[in-house]
mmCIF file of C-alpha atoms in Angstrom:
data_model
loop_
_atom_site.group_PDB
_atom_site.id
_atom_site.type_symbol
_atom_site.label_atom_id
_atom_site.label_comp_id
_atom_site.label_asym_id
_atom_site.label_seq_id
_atom_site.Cartn_x
_atom_site.Cartn_y
_atom_site.Cartn_z
ATOM 1 C CA MET A 1 0.209 -0.377 0.262
ATOM 2 C CA SER A 2 1.604 3.374 -0.868
ATOM 3 C CA VAL A 3 1.439 6.697 1.371
ATOM 4 C CA PHE A 4 0.322 9.540 -0.643
ATOM 5 C CA GLN A 5 -1.249 12.995 -0.387
ATOM 6 C CA TYR A 6 -4.226 13.497 -1.143
ATOM 7 C CA VAL A 7 -4.021 17.062 -3.032
ATOM 8 C CA SER A 8 -8.113 18.372 -2.940
ATOM 9 C CA ASP A 9 -7.477 22.727 -2.674
ATOM 10 C CA GLU A 10 -5.683 25.100 -3.985
ATOM 11 C CA ALA A 11 -3.763 25.591 -1.027
ATOM 12 C CA SER A 12 -1.719 22.770 -0.724
ATOM 13 C CA LEU A 13 -1.469 22.372 -4.140
ATOM 14 C CA ASN A 14 0.554 26.010 -4.547
ATOM 15 C CA ALA A 15 2.594 24.198 -1.715
ATOM 16 C CA LEU A 16 3.608 20.849 -3.397
ATOM 17 C CA VAL A 17 4.230 22.917 -6.970
ATOM 18 C CA ALA A 18 6.696 24.922 -4.664
ATOM 19 C CA GLN A 19 7.999 22.268 -3.387
ATOM 20 C CA TYR A 20 8.353 20.155 -6.916
ATOM 21 C CA GLN A 21 10.040 23.159 -8.188
ATOM 22 C CA GLN A 22 13.061 22.069 -6.517
ATOM 23 C CA SER A 23 13.514 18.716 -7.840
ATOM 24 C CA GLN A 24 15.226 17.343 -10.577
ATOM 25 C CA LEU A 25 13.025 14.605 -11.454
ATOM 26 C CA LEU A 26 9.717 14.741 -11.425
ATOM 27 C CA VAL A 27 6.905 11.361 -12.483
ATOM 28 C CA LEU A 28 3.363 12.224 -13.846
ATOM 29 C CA ASP A 29 0.903 10.142 -14.659
ATOM 30 C CA THR A 30 -3.077 10.727 -15.235
ATOM 31 C CA GLU A 31 -6.126 8.930 -15.146
ATOM 32 C CA PHE A 32 -9.157 9.965 -16.754
ATOM 33 C CA VAL A 33 -12.339 8.716 -18.639
ATOM 34 C CA ARG A 34 -13.122 8.974 -22.564
ATOM 35 C CA THR A 35 -16.802 7.426 -23.694
ATOM 36 C CA ARG A 36 -18.086 9.612 -25.530
ATOM 37 C CA THR A 37 -16.450 12.588 -25.279
ATOM 38 C CA TYR A 38 -13.925 13.745 -27.903
ATOM 39 C CA TYR A 39 -11.844 15.102 -25.466
ATOM 40 C CA ALA A 40 -10.855 13.639 -22.187
ATOM 41 C CA LYS A 41 -12.391 14.005 -18.645
ATOM 42 C CA LEU A 42 -9.457 14.485 -16.065
ATOM 43 C CA GLY A 43 -10.107 12.745 -13.228
ATOM 44 C CA LEU A 44 -6.659 12.455 -10.981
ATOM 45 C CA ILE A 45 -2.962 13.406 -11.849
ATOM 46 C CA GLN A 46 -0.576 11.344 -9.973
ATOM 47 C CA ALA A 47 3.112 13.034 -9.386
ATOM 48 C CA TYR A 48 6.005 11.540 -7.481
ATOM 49 C CA ASP A 49 9.662 13.765 -7.019
ATOM 50 C CA GLY A 50 11.011 10.358 -4.575
ATOM 51 C CA LYS A 51 10.014 12.678 -1.668
ATOM 52 C CA THR A 52 6.292 13.060 -1.853
ATOM 53 C CA LEU A 53 3.643 10.935 -3.701
ATOM 54 C CA ALA A 54 0.847 13.166 -4.558
ATOM 55 C CA LEU A 55 -2.981 11.932 -5.798
ATOM 56 C CA ILE A 56 -4.215 15.766 -7.264
ATOM 57 C CA ASP A 57 -7.694 16.199 -7.705
ATOM 58 C CA PRO A 58 -8.858 18.315 -10.566
ATOM 59 C CA VAL A 59 -12.047 17.524 -10.311
ATOM 60 C CA ALA A 60 -11.741 19.508 -6.481
ATOM 61 C CA VAL A 61 -9.307 21.954 -7.506
ATOM 62 C CA PRO A 62 -10.272 23.496 -11.352
ATOM 63 C CA ASN A 63 -7.368 25.737 -11.542
ATOM 64 C CA LEU A 64 -4.252 23.965 -11.625
ATOM 65 C CA ALA A 65 -2.113 26.998 -13.134
ATOM 66 C CA SER A 66 0.643 26.467 -10.388
ATOM 67 C CA PHE A 67 0.743 23.003 -11.745
ATOM 68 C CA TRP A 68 1.009 23.286 -15.493
ATOM 69 C CA ALA A 69 3.993 25.984 -14.553
ATOM 70 C CA LEU A 70 5.904 22.663 -13.303
ATOM 71 C CA LEU A 71 5.779 21.100 -16.510
ATOM 72 C CA THR A 72 7.308 23.332 -18.698
ATOM 73 C CA ASN A 73 10.522 23.914 -16.182
ATOM 74 C CA PRO A 74 13.433 23.118 -18.082
ATOM 75 C CA ASN A 75 15.685 21.746 -15.464
ATOM 76 C CA ILE A 76 12.900 18.848 -14.249
ATOM 77 C CA ILE A 77 12.850 15.914 -16.053
ATOM 78 C CA LYS A 78 9.342 14.792 -16.949
ATOM 79 C CA LEU A 79 9.053 10.903 -16.749
ATOM 80 C CA VAL A 80 6.158 9.359 -17.558
ATOM 81 C CA HIS A 81 5.448 5.634 -19.006
ATOM 82 C CA SER A 82 3.484 5.421 -22.806
ATOM 83 C CA CYS A 83 2.609 8.957 -22.747
ATOM 84 C CA SER A 84 0.661 10.194 -25.898
ATOM 85 C CA GLU A 85 -2.654 10.355 -24.242
ATOM 86 C CA ASP A 86 -1.527 11.641 -21.129
ATOM 87 C CA LEU A 87 0.269 14.583 -23.541
ATOM 88 C CA GLU A 88 -3.337 14.702 -24.598
ATOM 89 C CA VAL A 89 -4.299 15.498 -21.291
ATOM 90 C CA PHE A 90 -1.820 18.333 -20.982
ATOM 91 C CA ALA A 91 -2.465 20.123 -24.064
ATOM 92 C CA HIS A 92 -5.871 21.122 -23.815
ATOM 93 C CA TYR A 93 -6.984 21.467 -19.792
ATOM 94 C CA GLY A 94 -2.884 23.415 -19.478
ATOM 95 C CA ASN A 95 -2.140 24.669 -22.584
ATOM 96 C CA CYS A 96 1.440 23.092 -22.002
ATOM 97 C CA GLN A 97 3.905 20.383 -22.940
ATOM 98 C CA PRO A 98 5.871 19.162 -20.464
ATOM 99 C CA THR A 99 9.890 19.631 -21.274
ATOM 100 C CA PRO A 100 12.278 17.946 -21.346
ATOM 101 C CA LEU A 101 10.354 14.193 -21.487
ATOM 102 C CA PHE A 102 11.294 11.219 -20.508
ATOM 103 C CA ASP A 103 9.516 8.218 -21.515
ATOM 104 C CA SER A 104 9.970 5.344 -19.928
ATOM 105 C CA GLN A 105 8.136 3.214 -22.825
ATOM 106 C CA ILE A 106 10.639 4.247 -25.136
ATOM 107 C CA ALA A 107 13.642 4.348 -23.198
ATOM 108 C CA ALA A 108 12.431 0.420 -22.824
ATOM 109 C CA SER A 109 12.765 0.153 -26.805
ATOM 110 C CA ILE A 110 15.785 2.031 -27.058
ATOM 111 C CA CYS A 111 17.356 0.495 -24.733
ATOM 112 C CA GLY A 112 16.703 -3.484 -26.331
ATOM 113 C CA MET A 113 14.409 -4.608 -23.505
ATOM 114 C CA GLY A 114 11.654 -4.982 -26.260
ATOM 115 C CA HIS A 115 9.528 -2.929 -28.377
ATOM 116 C CA GLY A 116 5.942 -1.548 -26.390
ATOM 117 C CA VAL A 117 6.264 -2.809 -23.442
ATOM 118 C CA GLY A 118 3.413 -2.016 -20.452
ATOM 119 C CA TYR A 119 4.375 -0.278 -17.223
ATOM 120 C CA ALA A 120 3.510 -3.887 -15.713
ATOM 121 C CA LYS A 121 5.854 -5.938 -17.090
ATOM 122 C CA LEU A 122 8.443 -3.062 -16.823
ATOM 123 C CA VAL A 123 7.955 -3.202 -13.379
ATOM 124 C CA GLU A 124 8.100 -7.089 -12.974
ATOM 125 C CA THR A 125 10.715 -7.271 -15.586
ATOM 126 C CA CYS A 126 13.387 -4.608 -13.362
ATOM 127 C CA LEU A 127 12.221 -4.452 -9.944
ATOM 128 C CA GLY A 128 10.526 -7.795 -9.720
ATOM 129 C CA GLU A 129 6.932 -6.267 -8.463
ATOM 130 C CA VAL A 130 3.888 -7.188 -8.986
ATOM 131 C CA ILE A 131 1.386 -4.508 -9.880
ATOM 132 C CA ASP A 132 -2.284 -5.380 -9.248
ATOM 133 C CA LYS A 133 -4.348 -3.953 -12.642
ATOM 134 C CA GLY A 134 -7.698 -4.465 -11.519
ATOM 135 C CA GLU A 135 -8.870 -0.989 -11.274
ATOM 136 C CA SER A 136 -7.374 -0.132 -14.824
ATOM 137 C CA ARG A 137 -10.891 0.375 -16.408
ATOM 138 C CA THR A 138 -12.927 2.383 -14.099
ATOM 139 C CA ASP A 139 -15.058 5.992 -13.472
ATOM 140 C CA TRP A 140 -12.303 8.057 -12.180
ATOM 141 C CA MET A 141 -14.587 10.825 -12.542
ATOM 142 C CA ARG A 142 -16.833 8.997 -9.533
ATOM 143 C CA ARG A 143 -16.155 11.176 -5.985
ATOM 144 C CA PRO A 144 -15.081 9.749 -3.620
ATOM 145 C CA LEU A 145 -12.263 7.645 -4.904
ATOM 146 C CA THR A 146 -12.091 3.964 -3.464
ATOM 147 C CA ASP A 147 -8.899 3.040 -1.579
ATOM 148 C CA ALA A 148 -8.034 0.803 -4.588
ATOM 149 C CA GLN A 149 -8.321 3.135 -6.698
ATOM 150 C CA LEU A 150 -6.159 5.329 -5.187
ATOM 151 C CA ASN A 151 -3.787 3.119 -4.148
ATOM 152 C CA TYR A 152 -3.741 1.781 -7.915
ATOM 153 C CA ALA A 153 -3.313 5.320 -9.028
ATOM 154 C CA ALA A 154 -0.300 5.469 -6.945
ATOM 155 C CA ASN A 155 1.569 2.757 -7.644
ATOM 156 C CA ASP A 156 1.621 3.912 -11.634
ATOM 157 C CA VAL A 157 4.248 6.710 -10.008
ATOM 158 C CA LEU A 158 5.879 4.977 -7.559
ATOM 159 C CA TYR A 159 7.390 2.302 -9.348
ATOM 160 C CA LEU A 160 8.154 4.210 -12.042
ATOM 161 C CA TYR A 161 10.784 6.634 -10.346
ATOM 162 C CA GLN A 162 12.187 3.045 -8.688
ATOM 163 C CA LEU A 163 13.144 2.420 -12.824
ATOM 164 C CA TYR A 164 14.166 5.499 -13.584
ATOM 165 C CA PRO A 165 17.805 4.732 -12.740
ATOM 166 C CA GLN A 166 17.983 1.469 -14.364
ATOM 167 C CA LEU A 167 16.846 2.736 -18.041
ATOM 168 C CA GLU A 168 19.135 5.896 -17.334
ATOM 169 C CA THR A 169 22.321 4.465 -17.222
ATOM 170 C CA LYS A 170 21.247 1.089 -20.232
ATOM 171 C CA LEU A 171 20.717 4.791 -22.550
ATOM 172 C CA VAL A 172 24.555 5.866 -21.267
ATOM 173 C CA GLU A 173 26.329 2.948 -21.214
ATOM 174 C CA GLN A 174 24.618 2.779 -25.204
ATOM 175 C CA ASN A 175 25.332 6.349 -25.732
ATOM 176 C CA ARG A 176 21.253 6.531 -27.020
ATOM 177 C CA LEU A 177 20.423 9.355 -24.486
ATOM 178 C CA ASN A 178 20.347 11.943 -26.866
ATOM 179 C CA TRP A 179 17.993 9.539 -28.934
ATOM 180 C CA LEU A 180 15.690 9.164 -25.796
ATOM 181 C CA TYR A 181 15.386 13.458 -25.094
ATOM 182 C CA GLU A 182 14.817 13.639 -28.919
ATOM 183 C CA GLU A 183 12.073 11.219 -29.230
ATOM 184 C CA GLY A 184 9.869 12.853 -26.277
ATOM 185 C CA GLU A 185 10.814 16.070 -28.267
ATOM 186 C CA ARG A 186 9.292 15.059 -31.619
ATOM 187 C CA MET A 187 6.073 13.252 -29.250
ATOM 188 C CA THR A 188 5.437 17.244 -28.057
ATOM 189 C CA VAL A 189 5.346 18.635 -31.320
ATOM 190 C CA GLY A 190 2.112 19.940 -32.736
ATOM 191 C CA ARG A 191 0.043 19.035 -30.095
ATOM 192 C CA LEU A 192 -1.009 22.697 -29.114
ATOM 193 C CA GLU A 193 -2.304 23.093 -32.285
ATOM 194 C CA THR A 194 -6.367 23.487 -32.659
ATOM 195 C CA PRO A 195 -7.693 21.187 -35.119
ATOM 196 C CA ASP A 196 -7.806 22.415 -38.377
ATOM 197 C CA LEU A 197 -11.204 22.380 -39.721
ATOM 198 C CA ASP A 198 -10.272 22.631 -43.127
ATOM 199 C CA THR A 199 -8.073 19.087 -43.883
ATOM 200 C CA ALA A 200 -10.192 17.407 -41.794
ATOM 201 C CA TYR A 201 -12.156 15.530 -44.609
ATOM 202 C CA LEU A 202 -7.901 14.144 -44.852
ATOM 203 C CA ARG A 203 -8.861 12.110 -41.276
ATOM 204 C CA VAL A 204 -12.087 10.797 -42.890
ATOM 205 C CA LYS A 205 -11.299 7.013 -43.129
ATOM 206 C CA ASN A 206 -11.534 6.039 -46.950
ATOM 207 C CA ALA A 207 -11.626 9.151 -48.298
ATOM 208 C CA PHE A 208 -9.247 7.961 -50.939
ATOM 209 C CA GLN A 209 -12.221 6.463 -52.721
ATOM 210 C CA LEU A 210 -13.523 9.492 -53.536
ATOM 211 C CA THR A 211 -13.816 11.991 -56.740
ATOM 212 C CA GLU A 212 -12.647 15.647 -56.442
ATOM 213 C CA VAL A 213 -16.442 15.986 -56.997
ATOM 214 C CA GLN A 214 -17.111 13.799 -54.006
ATOM 215 C CA LEU A 215 -14.264 15.273 -51.993
ATOM 216 C CA ALA A 216 -15.913 19.198 -51.895
ATOM 217 C CA TYR A 217 -18.421 17.329 -50.494
ATOM 218 C CA LEU A 218 -17.132 15.227 -47.788
ATOM 219 C CA LYS A 219 -14.572 18.746 -47.152
ATOM 220 C CA VAL A 220 -17.919 20.566 -45.981
ATOM 221 C CA LEU A 221 -19.192 17.979 -44.064
ATOM 222 C CA ALA A 222 -16.314 16.834 -42.242
ATOM 223 C CA LYS A 223 -15.900 20.682 -41.092
ATOM 224 C CA TRP A 224 -19.222 20.561 -39.885
ATOM 225 C CA ARG A 225 -18.909 17.635 -37.783
ATOM 226 C CA LEU A 226 -15.626 19.170 -36.520
ATOM 227 C CA GLU A 227 -16.979 21.808 -35.180
ATOM 228 C CA LYS A 228 -20.039 19.887 -33.777
ATOM 229 C CA ALA A 229 -18.049 17.777 -32.093
ATOM 230 C CA LEU A 230 -15.558 20.732 -30.521
ATOM 231 C CA ALA A 231 -18.720 22.742 -29.579
ATOM 232 C CA ARG A 232 -20.648 19.840 -27.947
ATOM 233 C CA ASP A 233 -17.304 17.626 -26.085
ATOM 234 C CA LEU A 234 -18.673 14.988 -28.919
ATOM 235 C CA ALA A 235 -16.152 11.867 -29.958
ATOM 236 C CA LEU A 236 -16.744 12.410 -33.803
ATOM 237 C CA GLY A 237 -18.243 8.945 -34.301
ATOM 238 C CA PHE A 238 -20.986 9.942 -31.524
ATOM 239 C CA VAL A 239 -22.097 13.000 -34.294
ATOM 240 C CA ILE A 240 -21.911 10.662 -37.820
ATOM 241 C CA LYS A 241 -19.380 8.181 -38.048
ATOM 242 C CA ASP A 242 -17.050 8.099 -41.124
ATOM 243 C CA HIS A 243 -19.107 6.091 -43.234
ATOM 244 C CA GLY A 244 -21.921 7.964 -43.719
ATOM 245 C CA LEU A 245 -19.937 11.129 -44.400
ATOM 246 C CA ILE A 246 -18.723 9.000 -47.204
ATOM 247 C CA ALA A 247 -22.199 7.879 -48.253
ATOM 248 C CA LEU A 248 -23.227 11.602 -48.099
ATOM 249 C CA ALA A 249 -20.545 12.775 -50.349
ATOM 250 C CA LYS A 250 -20.912 10.038 -52.587
ATOM 251 C CA LYS A 251 -24.864 10.365 -53.038
ATOM 252 C CA GLN A 252 -24.761 13.868 -51.889
ATOM 253 C CA PRO A 253 -28.827 14.172 -51.332
ATOM 254 C CA LYS A 254 -30.552 17.445 -52.546
ATOM 255 C CA SER A 255 -34.419 17.140 -50.400
ATOM 256 C CA MET A 256 -35.447 15.445 -47.285
ATOM 257 C CA GLY A 257 -36.723 12.827 -49.391
ATOM 258 C CA GLU A 258 -33.439 11.224 -50.477
ATOM 259 C CA LEU A 259 -31.540 11.278 -47.720
ATOM 260 C CA LEU A 260 -34.055 9.935 -45.405
ATOM 261 C CA LYS A 261 -33.479 6.737 -47.959
ATOM 262 C CA LEU A 262 -29.726 6.378 -46.943
ATOM 263 C CA ASN A 263 -28.662 3.321 -45.096
ATOM 264 C CA ASP A 264 -25.750 4.222 -43.863
ATOM 265 C CA LEU A 265 -27.258 7.021 -41.575
ATOM 266 C CA THR A 266 -28.586 6.236 -38.333
ATOM 267 C CA GLU A 267 -32.224 7.321 -37.867
ATOM 268 C CA GLN A 268 -31.092 8.922 -35.256
ATOM 269 C CA GLU A 269 -28.438 11.120 -37.295
ATOM 270 C CA LYS A 270 -31.021 11.547 -39.526
ATOM 271 C CA ARG A 271 -33.595 13.226 -37.426
ATOM 272 C CA ILE A 272 -31.121 15.214 -35.563
ATOM 273 C CA HIS A 273 -28.862 16.458 -38.458
ATOM 274 C CA GLY A 274 -31.252 15.789 -41.015
ATOM 275 C CA LYS A 275 -31.823 19.841 -41.812
ATOM 276 C CA ASP A 276 -28.265 21.091 -41.016
ATOM 277 C CA ILE A 277 -26.690 18.307 -43.546
ATOM 278 C CA LEU A 278 -28.136 19.430 -46.367
ATOM 279 C CA LYS A 279 -27.713 23.112 -45.774
ATOM 280 C CA VAL A 280 -23.781 22.110 -44.966
ATOM 281 C CA MET A 281 -23.797 19.748 -48.319
ATOM 282 C CA GLN A 282 -25.187 23.456 -50.260
ATOM 283 C CA GLY A 283 -22.012 25.022 -49.112
ATOM 284 C CA ALA A 284 -19.738 23.146 -50.983
ATOM 285 C CA ASP A 285 -17.377 24.691 -53.184
ATOM 286 C CA LEU A 286 -17.516 23.033 -57.026
ATOM 287 C CA VAL A 287 -15.210 25.425 -58.177
ATOM 288 C CA ASN A 288 -12.000 25.020 -56.326
ATOM 289 C CA LEU A 289 -11.380 21.074 -55.970
ATOM 290 C CA PRO A 290 -9.781 19.033 -53.847
ATOM 291 C CA GLU A 291 -7.253 17.357 -55.123
ATOM 292 C CA VAL A 292 -8.110 13.611 -54.647
ATOM 293 C CA VAL A 293 -6.272 12.107 -51.864
ATOM 294 C CA ASP A 294 -3.164 10.214 -52.852
ATOM 295 C CA VAL A 295 -2.474 7.058 -51.640
ATOM 296 C CA ILE A 296 0.815 6.016 -52.078
ATOM 297 C CA ALA A 297 -0.127 2.193 -52.041
ATOM 298 C CA LEU A 298 -2.021 2.170 -54.851
ATOM 299 C CA LYS A 299 1.030 4.267 -57.395
ATOM 300 C CA PRO A 300 2.984 1.684 -60.016
ATOM 301 C CA GLY A 301 6.427 0.654 -58.876
ATOM 302 C CA TYR A 302 5.193 0.752 -54.669
ATOM 303 C CA LYS A 303 5.425 -2.945 -53.619
ATOM 304 C CA SER A 304 8.978 -2.964 -55.032
ATOM 305 C CA ALA A 305 10.222 0.548 -53.576
ATOM 306 C CA PHE A 306 8.609 -0.358 -49.802
ATOM 307 C CA LYS A 307 10.441 -4.002 -50.044
ATOM 308 C CA ALA A 308 13.705 -1.929 -50.975
ATOM 309 C CA ILE A 309 13.665 0.347 -48.261
ATOM 310 C CA LYS A 310 12.206 -2.172 -45.307
ATOM 311 C CA THR A 311 14.821 -4.540 -46.309
ATOM 312 C CA CYS A 312 17.821 -1.620 -45.733
ATOM 313 C CA LEU A 313 16.659 -0.706 -42.403
ATOM 314 C CA THR A 314 16.097 -3.975 -41.088
ATOM 315 C CA GLU A 315 19.507 -4.764 -41.694
ATOM 316 C CA ILE A 316 20.324 -1.239 -39.865
ATOM 317 C CA CYS A 317 18.359 -2.335 -36.918
ATOM 318 C CA GLU A 318 19.699 -5.786 -36.540
ATOM 319 C CA GLN A 319 23.281 -4.452 -37.168
ATOM 320 C CA HIS A 320 22.142 -1.370 -34.125
ATOM 321 C CA THR A 321 19.835 -3.887 -32.081
ATOM 322 C CA VAL A 322 16.803 -0.834 -32.570
ATOM 323 C CA PRO A 323 13.402 -2.272 -32.885
ATOM 324 C CA MET A 324 12.111 -1.870 -36.727
ATOM 325 C CA GLU A 325 9.040 -0.276 -35.207
ATOM 326 C CA MET A 326 11.315 2.783 -34.092
ATOM 327 C CA LEU A 327 13.182 3.571 -36.998
ATOM 328 C CA GLY A 328 11.025 1.460 -39.746
ATOM 329 C CA SER A 329 7.314 1.168 -39.459
ATOM 330 C CA LYS A 330 4.771 1.005 -41.565
ATOM 331 C CA ARG A 331 4.171 4.891 -41.878
ATOM 332 C CA HIS A 332 8.402 6.135 -41.784
ATOM 333 C CA ILE A 333 8.789 4.363 -45.107
ATOM 334 C CA HIS A 334 6.119 5.726 -46.053
ATOM 335 C CA GLU A 335 6.763 9.169 -45.674
ATOM 336 C CA TYR A 336 10.195 8.484 -46.779
ATOM 337 C CA LEU A 337 9.219 6.966 -50.203
ATOM 338 C CA GLN A 338 6.744 9.869 -51.067
ATOM 339 C CA TRP A 339 9.949 12.325 -50.044
ATOM 340 C CA ARG A 340 11.892 10.352 -52.254
ATOM 341 C CA TRP A 341 9.183 10.523 -54.931
ATOM 342 C CA ASN A 342 8.484 13.961 -54.675
ATOM 343 C CA LYS A 343 12.015 14.572 -55.723
ATOM 344 C CA GLY A 344 13.105 15.768 -52.198
ATOM 345 C CA GLN A 345 10.592 18.766 -51.745
ATOM 346 C CA GLY A 346 8.678 19.071 -48.385
ATOM 347 C CA GLU A 347 9.519 18.663 -45.243
ATOM 348 C CA LEU A 348 11.845 15.861 -44.459
ATOM 349 C CA PRO A 349 10.702 12.729 -43.609
ATOM 350 C CA THR A 350 11.710 11.108 -39.661
ATOM 351 C CA VAL A 351 13.572 8.898 -41.260
ATOM 352 C CA LEU A 352 16.201 11.263 -42.336
ATOM 353 C CA THR A 353 16.020 13.797 -38.662
ATOM 354 C CA GLY A 354 17.902 13.425 -35.702
ATOM 355 C CA TRP A 355 19.511 9.659 -34.563
ATOM 356 C CA ARG A 356 17.313 7.788 -37.215
ATOM 357 C CA ALA A 357 18.910 10.010 -39.646
ATOM 358 C CA GLN A 358 22.948 8.981 -38.298
ATOM 359 C CA LEU A 359 22.128 5.364 -38.077
ATOM 360 C CA ALA A 360 19.796 5.174 -42.065
ATOM 361 C CA GLY A 361 20.739 8.283 -44.244
ATOM 362 C CA GLU A 362 23.624 7.263 -45.843
ATOM 363 C CA ALA A 363 21.901 3.543 -46.821
ATOM 364 C CA LEU A 364 18.698 5.073 -47.353
ATOM 365 C CA ALA A 365 20.126 7.521 -50.125
ATOM 366 C CA GLN A 366 22.084 5.134 -52.069
ATOM 367 C CA LEU A 367 18.729 3.120 -53.241
ATOM 368 C CA GLU A 368 17.358 3.114 -56.631
ATOM 369 C CA LEU A 369 13.942 4.019 -55.886
#
């Protein structure tokens, strides 16, 4: 059972933050609920500096300004595990991103302990402790939180603090600590930007199937859906699902009668949004049409080019004992191939930046694609 301080008023929070500002290492975790909402509902923040393990209640203390200021203090290492969802929470509620960032899951991957290792597995491997994950699916917005919930939450930062020296030592021995911080920086890029309404259509599943005219309709529909989702804090699928938007863009109903015949929309979607949808579709710009979505996998020569890049990166991964997922994921390969086929125009692909460029840049440049 962990010893922790439960922080439920602003004075206690400010005193805690004053202490944390003096520390060199701060472990962070969050507990949240995301069911129907666009943004996760923040239920609890866990923090530990090796002296005081605190469970901060954001429901009881809505003003967390002093805590958010901690996260950007460059003198404190922020230690997290598999933090992409935590970063979303920090961006939305604190309008900030932690720096410098040390993610223990990425650290384990870089120093050869396996890719995507879960927290409980890492704790068991390094510390021999078995963690009870019984409260992982729980309602963190419910008050009061149970003792079991609080202990579960506290353990998420308690053992992470103890893991740090082992992971840091391994990274230093392999001369890869700078890789770890580079990854931390890369993960936080762009997270404070507001969602782009005009490019929302590019993130709709199967948008590549549509013609330019159909895409013009999808563009206004996806923008409208995102605006609706943000205004009502609803997950996109709870406004209208992707396949519903695709069907509307393909069939372009001009009247309520035509719209009601569409099987791809639920009766609820038709009833609540029908009139809005017809109005939005009338605003489609059919003069300045969007370009057809470019799918690299459909281009001639894709298979052989993909295979050549993958083979090259696999050899480098084996030589340097780096997981393929870190150096040459499918997304990384696609990014690089697109860049090569665009004759090096545009932003450098990830695989040609930082430590990845040092490992793979020369070998990739020699490939004939």
